[in-house]
PDB file of C-alpha atoms in Angstrom:
ATOM      1  CA  GLN Q   1     -79.586   8.361  43.704  1.00  0.00           C
ATOM      2  CA  LEU Q   2     -78.758   7.139  47.183  1.00  0.00           C
ATOM      3  CA  GLN Q   3     -79.836   9.399  50.035  1.00  0.00           C
ATOM      4  CA  LEU Q   4     -79.254   8.794  53.722  1.00  0.00           C
ATOM      5  CA  GLN Q   5     -81.104  10.818  56.358  1.00  0.00           C
ATOM      6  CA  GLU Q   6     -80.363  10.561  60.049  1.00  0.00           C
ATOM      7  CA  SER Q   7     -83.002  11.443  62.622  1.00  0.00           C
ATOM      8  CA  GLY Q   8     -83.489  11.301  66.346  1.00  0.00           C
ATOM      9  CA  PRO Q   9     -83.570  13.407  69.496  1.00  0.00           C
ATOM     10  CA  GLY Q  10     -81.010  16.160  69.603  1.00  0.00           C
ATOM     11  CA  LEU Q  11     -80.749  16.068  73.382  1.00  0.00           C
ATOM     12  CA  VAL Q  12     -80.220  13.007  75.553  1.00  0.00           C
ATOM     13  CA  LYS Q  13     -79.743  12.913  79.312  1.00  0.00           C
ATOM     14  CA  PRO Q  14     -76.669  11.300  80.838  1.00  0.00           C
ATOM     15  CA  SER Q  15     -77.044   7.570  81.574  1.00  0.00           C
ATOM     16  CA  GLU Q  16     -79.944   7.272  79.123  1.00  0.00           C
ATOM     17  CA  THR Q  17     -80.030   5.569  75.720  1.00  0.00           C
ATOM     18  CA  LEU Q  18     -79.346   7.424  72.493  1.00  0.00           C
ATOM     19  CA  SER Q  19     -81.522   6.143  69.647  1.00  0.00           C
ATOM     20  CA  LEU Q  20     -81.062   7.244  66.043  1.00  0.00           C
ATOM     21  CA  THR Q  21     -82.537   6.179  62.734  1.00  0.00           C
ATOM     22  CA  CYS Q  22     -81.068   6.380  59.250  1.00  0.00           C
ATOM     23  CA  SER Q  23     -83.644   6.368  56.462  1.00  0.00           C
ATOM     24  CA  ILE Q  24     -82.286   5.018  53.203  1.00  0.00           C
ATOM     25  CA  SER Q  25     -83.720   5.953  49.818  1.00  0.00           C
ATOM     26  CA  GLY Q  26     -82.471   5.169  46.343  1.00  0.00           C
ATOM     27  CA  ASP Q  27     -80.953   1.860  47.428  1.00  0.00           C
ATOM     28  CA  SER Q  28     -81.865  -1.219  49.402  1.00  0.00           C
ATOM     29  CA  ILE Q  29     -80.451  -1.939  52.825  1.00  0.00           C
ATOM     30  CA  ILE Q  30     -80.060  -5.537  51.631  1.00  0.00           C
ATOM     31  CA  SER Q  31     -77.801  -4.598  48.716  1.00  0.00           C
ATOM     32  CA  PRO Q  32     -75.351  -7.494  48.428  1.00  0.00           C
ATOM     33  CA  ASN Q  33     -71.728  -6.920  49.395  1.00  0.00           C
ATOM     34  CA  TYR Q  34     -72.297  -3.608  51.135  1.00  0.00           C
ATOM     35  CA  TYR Q  35     -72.224  -2.478  54.724  1.00  0.00           C
ATOM     36  CA  TRP Q  36     -74.181   0.231  56.474  1.00  0.00           C
ATOM     37  CA  ALA Q  37     -72.368   2.078  59.197  1.00  0.00           C
ATOM     38  CA  TRP Q  38     -72.672   4.633  61.947  1.00  0.00           C
ATOM     39  CA  LEU Q  39     -69.885   7.117  62.594  1.00  0.00           C
ATOM     40  CA  ARG Q  40     -69.609  10.244  64.670  1.00  0.00           C
ATOM     41  CA  GLN Q  41     -67.565  13.387  65.066  1.00  0.00           C
ATOM     42  CA  PRO Q  42     -67.338  14.949  68.528  1.00  0.00           C
ATOM     43  CA  PRO Q  43     -66.920  18.727  68.579  1.00  0.00           C
ATOM     44  CA  GLY Q  44     -63.400  19.732  67.638  1.00  0.00           C
ATOM     45  CA  GLU Q  45     -62.334  16.143  67.100  1.00  0.00           C
ATOM     46  CA  GLY Q  46     -61.904  13.680  64.269  1.00  0.00           C
ATOM     47  CA  LEU Q  47     -64.143  10.999  62.859  1.00  0.00           C
ATOM     48  CA  GLU Q  48     -64.886   7.888  64.880  1.00  0.00           C
ATOM     49  CA  TRP Q  49     -66.355   4.693  63.480  1.00  0.00           C
ATOM     50  CA  ILE Q  50     -69.062   3.222  65.709  1.00  0.00           C
ATOM     51  CA  GLY Q  51     -70.017   0.047  63.899  1.00  0.00           C
ATOM     52  CA  SER Q  52     -71.226  -1.517  60.672  1.00  0.00           C
ATOM     53  CA  MET Q  53     -73.908  -3.928  59.616  1.00  0.00           C
ATOM     54  CA  TYR Q  54     -73.600  -6.208  56.604  1.00  0.00           C
ATOM     55  CA  TYR Q  55     -76.540  -6.667  54.269  1.00  0.00           C
ATOM     56  CA  ASN Q  56     -77.225 -10.039  55.909  1.00  0.00           C
ATOM     57  CA  GLU Q  57     -77.460  -8.234  59.299  1.00  0.00           C
ATOM     58  CA  ASP Q  58     -74.100  -9.423  60.617  1.00  0.00           C
ATOM     59  CA  THR Q  59     -72.693  -6.595  62.720  1.00  0.00           C
ATOM     60  CA  TYR Q  60     -69.305  -5.547  64.022  1.00  0.00           C
ATOM     61  CA  TYR Q  61     -68.552  -2.746  66.395  1.00  0.00           C
ATOM     62  CA  ASN Q  62     -65.776  -0.505  67.610  1.00  0.00           C
ATOM     63  CA  SER Q  63     -64.533  -2.277  70.736  1.00  0.00           C
ATOM     64  CA  LEU Q  64     -63.719   1.098  72.306  1.00  0.00           C
ATOM     65  CA  LEU Q  65     -67.456   1.576  72.771  1.00  0.00           C
ATOM     66  CA  GLY Q  66     -67.709  -1.766  74.486  1.00  0.00           C
ATOM     67  CA  SER Q  67     -71.101  -3.375  74.696  1.00  0.00           C
ATOM     68  CA  ARG Q  68     -72.994  -0.079  74.710  1.00  0.00           C
ATOM     69  CA  VAL Q  69     -73.721  -0.169  70.978  1.00  0.00           C
ATOM     70  CA  THR Q  70     -76.390  -1.962  69.004  1.00  0.00           C
ATOM     71  CA  ILE Q  71     -76.928  -1.508  65.281  1.00  0.00           C
ATOM     72  CA  SER Q  72     -79.951  -3.055  63.655  1.00  0.00           C
ATOM     73  CA  ALA Q  73     -82.101  -2.766  60.571  1.00  0.00           C
ATOM     74  CA  ASP Q  74     -85.783  -2.543  59.776  1.00  0.00           C
ATOM     75  CA  MET Q  75     -85.917  -4.141  56.350  1.00  0.00           C
ATOM     76  CA  SER Q  76     -89.566  -3.258  55.805  1.00  0.00           C
ATOM     77  CA  LYS Q  77     -88.805   0.433  56.273  1.00  0.00           C
ATOM     78  CA  ASN Q  78     -85.325   0.349  54.702  1.00  0.00           C
ATOM     79  CA  GLN Q  79     -83.908   1.929  57.842  1.00  0.00           C
ATOM     80  CA  LEU Q  80     -80.777   1.492  59.909  1.00  0.00           C
ATOM     81  CA  SER Q  81     -80.864   2.092  63.632  1.00  0.00           C
ATOM     82  CA  LEU Q  82     -78.335   2.904  66.307  1.00  0.00           C
ATOM     83  CA  LYS Q  83     -78.741   2.483  70.024  1.00  0.00           C
ATOM     84  CA  LEU Q  84     -76.031   3.665  72.386  1.00  0.00           C
ATOM     85  CA  ASN Q  85     -76.773   3.177  76.043  1.00  0.00           C
ATOM     86  CA  SER Q  86     -75.407   4.712  79.224  1.00  0.00           C
ATOM     87  CA  VAL Q  87     -74.385   7.887  77.405  1.00  0.00           C
ATOM     88  CA  THR Q  88     -72.129  10.541  78.880  1.00  0.00           C
ATOM     89  CA  ALA Q  89     -71.047  13.987  77.755  1.00  0.00           C
ATOM     90  CA  ALA Q  90     -68.290  12.275  75.767  1.00  0.00           C
ATOM     91  CA  ASP Q  91     -70.967  10.918  73.448  1.00  0.00           C
ATOM     92  CA  THR Q  92     -71.912  14.428  72.332  1.00  0.00           C
ATOM     93  CA  ALA Q  93     -71.230  14.479  68.599  1.00  0.00           C
ATOM     94  CA  VAL Q  94     -72.616  14.751  65.109  1.00  0.00           C
ATOM     95  CA  TYR Q  95     -73.722  11.257  64.157  1.00  0.00           C
ATOM     96  CA  TYR Q  96     -73.584  10.040  60.560  1.00  0.00           C
ATOM     97  CA  CYS Q  97     -74.776   6.965  58.751  1.00  0.00           C
ATOM     98  CA  ALA Q  98     -72.823   5.811  55.729  1.00  0.00           C
ATOM     99  CA  LYS Q  99     -72.511   3.032  53.175  1.00  0.00           C
ATOM    100  CA  HIS Q 100     -69.293   1.177  52.398  1.00  0.00           C
ATOM    101  CA  PRO Q 101     -68.035  -1.949  50.669  1.00  0.00           C
ATOM    102  CA  GLN Q 102     -65.756  -4.400  52.451  1.00  0.00           C
ATOM    103  CA  ALA Q 103     -62.882  -2.053  51.700  1.00  0.00           C
ATOM    104  CA  PRO Q 104     -62.646   0.901  54.116  1.00  0.00           C
ATOM    105  CA  ASN Q 105     -64.203   3.408  51.718  1.00  0.00           C
ATOM    106  CA  PHE Q 106     -67.222   5.193  53.126  1.00  0.00           C
ATOM    107  CA  GLU Q 107     -68.790   6.063  49.792  1.00  0.00           C
ATOM    108  CA  SER Q 108     -72.020   7.764  50.768  1.00  0.00           C
ATOM    109  CA  TRP Q 109     -72.907   9.716  53.880  1.00  0.00           C
ATOM    110  CA  GLY Q 110     -75.977  11.245  55.405  1.00  0.00           C
ATOM    111  CA  GLN Q 111     -75.973  14.905  56.397  1.00  0.00           C
ATOM    112  CA  GLY Q 112     -75.531  14.005  60.041  1.00  0.00           C
ATOM    113  CA  THR Q 113     -77.536  14.750  63.145  1.00  0.00           C
ATOM    114  CA  GLN Q 114     -76.290  16.619  66.188  1.00  0.00           C
ATOM    115  CA  VAL Q 115     -76.724  14.894  69.531  1.00  0.00           C
ATOM    116  CA  VAL Q 116     -75.959  16.622  72.808  1.00  0.00           C
ATOM    117  CA  VAL Q 117     -75.751  14.686  76.046  1.00  0.00           C
ATOM    118  CA  SER Q 118     -76.712  16.966  78.893  1.00  0.00           C
ATOM    119  CA  SER Q 119     -79.031  17.081  81.855  1.00  0.00           C
TER     120      SER Q 119
ATOM    121  CA  GLN F   1     -55.672   9.582  70.418  1.00  0.00           C
ATOM    122  CA  SER F   2     -55.761   8.531  66.769  1.00  0.00           C
ATOM    123  CA  VAL F   3     -53.584   5.692  65.488  1.00  0.00           C
ATOM    124  CA  LEU F   4     -53.111   7.670  62.279  1.00  0.00           C
ATOM    125  CA  THR F   5     -51.097  10.880  62.312  1.00  0.00           C
ATOM    126  CA  GLN F   6     -51.766  13.946  60.181  1.00  0.00           C
ATOM    127  CA  PRO F   7     -50.435  17.501  60.348  1.00  0.00           C
ATOM    128  CA  PRO F   8     -53.086  19.667  62.031  1.00  0.00           C
ATOM    129  CA  SER F   9     -53.054  22.356  59.385  1.00  0.00           C
ATOM    130  CA  MET F  10     -51.597  23.423  56.083  1.00  0.00           C
ATOM    131  CA  SER F  11     -51.939  26.549  53.984  1.00  0.00           C
ATOM    132  CA  ALA F  12     -51.030  27.741  50.530  1.00  0.00           C
ATOM    133  CA  ALA F  13     -51.960  30.450  48.051  1.00  0.00           C
ATOM    134  CA  PRO F  14     -54.587  29.963  45.358  1.00  0.00           C
ATOM    135  CA  GLY F  15     -53.234  27.950  42.469  1.00  0.00           C
ATOM    136  CA  GLN F  16     -50.522  26.346  44.562  1.00  0.00           C
ATOM    137  CA  LYS F  17     -50.216  22.722  45.672  1.00  0.00           C
ATOM    138  CA  VAL F  18     -50.533  21.175  49.100  1.00  0.00           C
ATOM    139  CA  THR F  19     -49.652  17.665  50.167  1.00  0.00           C
ATOM    140  CA  ILE F  20     -51.123  16.129  53.306  1.00  0.00           C
ATOM    141  CA  SER F  21     -49.452  13.175  54.938  1.00  0.00           C
ATOM    142  CA  CYS F  22     -51.058  10.359  56.885  1.00  0.00           C
ATOM    143  CA  SER F  23     -48.769   8.136  58.892  1.00  0.00           C
ATOM    144  CA  GLY F  24     -49.686   4.832  60.488  1.00  0.00           C
ATOM    145  CA  SER F  25     -48.263   1.396  61.107  1.00  0.00           C
ATOM    146  CA  ASN F  26     -48.112  -2.109  59.684  1.00  0.00           C
ATOM    147  CA  PHE F  27     -51.392  -2.814  61.473  1.00  0.00           C
ATOM    148  CA  ASN F  28     -53.290  -0.269  59.420  1.00  0.00           C
ATOM    149  CA  ILE F  29     -51.881   1.616  56.436  1.00  0.00           C
ATOM    150  CA  GLY F  30     -49.191  -0.981  55.892  1.00  0.00           C
ATOM    151  CA  SER F  31     -51.818  -3.707  55.535  1.00  0.00           C
ATOM    152  CA  ASN F  32     -54.789  -2.068  53.887  1.00  0.00           C
ATOM    153  CA  THR F  33     -55.878   0.547  51.419  1.00  0.00           C
ATOM    154  CA  VAL F  34     -56.310   4.186  52.392  1.00  0.00           C
ATOM    155  CA  SER F  35     -59.176   6.523  51.671  1.00  0.00           C
ATOM    156  CA  TRP F  36     -59.388  10.294  51.987  1.00  0.00           C
ATOM    157  CA  TYR F  37     -62.367  12.462  52.909  1.00  0.00           C
ATOM    158  CA  GLN F  38     -63.060  16.144  52.505  1.00  0.00           C
ATOM    159  CA  LYS F  39     -65.150  17.711  55.265  1.00  0.00           C
ATOM    160  CA  LEU F  40     -66.522  21.185  54.753  1.00  0.00           C
ATOM    161  CA  PRO F  41     -67.951  22.975  57.815  1.00  0.00           C
ATOM    162  CA  GLY F  42     -71.478  21.843  58.506  1.00  0.00           C
ATOM    163  CA  ARG F  43     -71.379  19.310  55.701  1.00  0.00           C
ATOM    164  CA  ALA F  44     -71.067  15.552  55.597  1.00  0.00           C
ATOM    165  CA  PRO F  45     -67.665  14.058  54.788  1.00  0.00           C
ATOM    166  CA  LYS F  46     -67.131  13.321  51.112  1.00  0.00           C
ATOM    167  CA  LEU F  47     -64.992  10.492  49.789  1.00  0.00           C
ATOM    168  CA  ILE F  48     -62.389  11.971  47.428  1.00  0.00           C
ATOM    169  CA  ILE F  49     -59.805   9.172  47.203  1.00  0.00           C
ATOM    170  CA  TYR F  50     -60.276   5.438  47.738  1.00  0.00           C
ATOM    171  CA  GLU F  51     -58.010   2.429  47.486  1.00  0.00           C
ATOM    172  CA  ASN F  52     -54.981   4.700  47.874  1.00  0.00           C
ATOM    173  CA  ASP F  53     -55.137   6.502  44.564  1.00  0.00           C
ATOM    174  CA  LYS F  54     -58.556   6.161  42.937  1.00  0.00           C
ATOM    175  CA  ARG F  55     -60.998   9.024  42.513  1.00  0.00           C
ATOM    176  CA  PRO F  56     -64.761   8.505  42.705  1.00  0.00           C
ATOM    177  CA  SER F  57     -66.781   9.720  39.785  1.00  0.00           C
ATOM    178  CA  GLY F  58     -67.142  13.496  39.841  1.00  0.00           C
ATOM    179  CA  ILE F  59     -64.033  14.204  41.913  1.00  0.00           C
ATOM    180  CA  SER F  60     -61.621  16.622  40.287  1.00  0.00           C
ATOM    181  CA  ASP F  61     -58.292  15.309  39.033  1.00  0.00           C
ATOM    182  CA  ARG F  62     -56.698  18.078  41.100  1.00  0.00           C
ATOM    183  CA  PHE F  63     -56.953  15.569  43.942  1.00  0.00           C
ATOM    184  CA  SER F  64     -54.513  12.673  43.971  1.00  0.00           C
ATOM    185  CA  GLY F  65     -53.480   9.997  46.425  1.00  0.00           C
ATOM    186  CA  SER F  66     -50.547   7.708  46.961  1.00  0.00           C
ATOM    187  CA  LYS F  67     -49.310   5.185  49.501  1.00  0.00           C
ATOM    188  CA  SER F  68     -45.893   3.902  50.393  1.00  0.00           C
ATOM    189  CA  GLY F  69     -45.288   1.486  53.251  1.00  0.00           C
ATOM    190  CA  THR F  70     -47.049   2.800  56.333  1.00  0.00           C
ATOM    191  CA  SER F  71     -47.727   6.297  55.007  1.00  0.00           C
ATOM    192  CA  ALA F  72     -50.156   7.827  52.572  1.00  0.00           C
ATOM    193  CA  THR F  73     -50.329  11.233  50.932  1.00  0.00           C
ATOM    194  CA  LEU F  74     -53.110  13.385  49.545  1.00  0.00           C
ATOM    195  CA  GLY F  75     -52.185  16.018  47.009  1.00  0.00           C
ATOM    196  CA  ILE F  76     -54.282  18.978  45.957  1.00  0.00           C
ATOM    197  CA  THR F  77     -53.087  21.007  42.986  1.00  0.00           C
ATOM    198  CA  GLY F  78     -54.425  24.296  41.655  1.00  0.00           C
ATOM    199  CA  LEU F  79     -55.701  25.191  45.102  1.00  0.00           C
ATOM    200  CA  GLN F  80     -59.059  26.980  45.172  1.00  0.00           C
ATOM    201  CA  THR F  81     -60.933  28.750  47.957  1.00  0.00           C
ATOM    202  CA  GLY F  82     -63.540  26.021  47.745  1.00  0.00           C
ATOM    203  CA  ASP F  83     -60.887  23.514  48.822  1.00  0.00           C
ATOM    204  CA  GLU F  84     -60.748  25.026  52.299  1.00  0.00           C
ATOM    205  CA  ALA F  85     -61.811  22.097  54.449  1.00  0.00           C
ATOM    206  CA  ASP F  86     -60.659  19.429  56.840  1.00  0.00           C
ATOM    207  CA  TYR F  87     -59.146  16.375  55.174  1.00  0.00           C
ATOM    208  CA  PHE F  88     -59.199  12.996  56.903  1.00  0.00           C
ATOM    209  CA  CYS F  89     -57.410   9.801  55.992  1.00  0.00           C
ATOM    210  CA  GLY F  90     -58.964   6.469  56.883  1.00  0.00           C
ATOM    211  CA  THR F  91     -58.250   2.767  56.756  1.00  0.00           C
ATOM    212  CA  TRP F  92     -58.820  -0.502  58.593  1.00  0.00           C
ATOM    213  CA  ASP F  93     -56.700  -1.434  61.599  1.00  0.00           C
ATOM    214  CA  TYR F  94     -56.200  -5.173  62.009  1.00  0.00           C
ATOM    215  CA  SER F  95     -55.001  -4.874  65.599  1.00  0.00           C
ATOM    216  CA  LEU F  96     -57.928  -2.777  66.780  1.00  0.00           C
ATOM    217  CA  ARG F  97     -60.299  -4.524  64.382  1.00  0.00           C
ATOM    218  CA  ALA F  98     -61.779  -1.143  63.608  1.00  0.00           C
ATOM    219  CA  HIS F  99     -62.069   1.440  60.879  1.00  0.00           C
ATOM    220  CA  VAL F 100     -59.756   4.264  61.937  1.00  0.00           C
ATOM    221  CA  PHE F 101     -59.296   7.830  60.831  1.00  0.00           C
ATOM    222  CA  GLY F 102     -56.627  10.446  61.166  1.00  0.00           C
ATOM    223  CA  PRO F 103     -57.329  13.521  63.313  1.00  0.00           C
ATOM    224  CA  GLY F 104     -57.797  15.636  60.203  1.00  0.00           C
ATOM    225  CA  ALA F 105     -55.724  18.338  58.516  1.00  0.00           C
ATOM    226  CA  LYS F 106     -57.237  21.764  58.030  1.00  0.00           C
ATOM    227  CA  VAL F 107     -56.346  23.294  54.674  1.00  0.00           C
ATOM    228  CA  THR F 108     -56.457  27.079  54.415  1.00  0.00           C
ATOM    229  CA  VAL F 109     -56.211  28.962  51.149  1.00  0.00           C
ATOM    230  CA  LEU F 110     -54.313  32.188  51.783  1.00  0.00           C
TER     231      LEU F 110
END
């Protein structure tokens, strides 16, 4: 059974880089025809898609986050990573990793990890 | 500001039915399939409807989905206390080139 587990520092200082890891078990990050994504939910707000990576490592991002986002994979560890630089308080959120096909159906989600941006 | 619109909250008595709307445009709902997610407090979102009206394995048939034009609807029948949650619609927006979600509708069981 697929399990996704996000991890990373819960507190990041403004202007620094947020780095998170999603450990995948029960499936391979190179499963054909699937994407691996990062999403977030700021406190009191709705869900926001950050970006997705295809099994061949092609990536596409939410343009609203500009060039601050990088999603990558460590195939040897079966892990997905997120880097978000120059963070501000607006980046405070629960961050999730998820799996989806080409269709916009986020089928499986991790439990999420809380990140607070504060000095 | 979300490109998809949902009512902020809805409520009904146990056993009753609620319907949650999700309104968009030709750039999103009008051009792609819609999915629905249930989010319980402190829990990860769960996919309950995909491709407008399909239920993943294990999801109760009390949940149903439909789409017409640029709007979609989630229905919950036989409302239970365990259905108290936020419900989000989601789809792809061709103009924004992004996966987008509604702001969420909080369902309360009276």
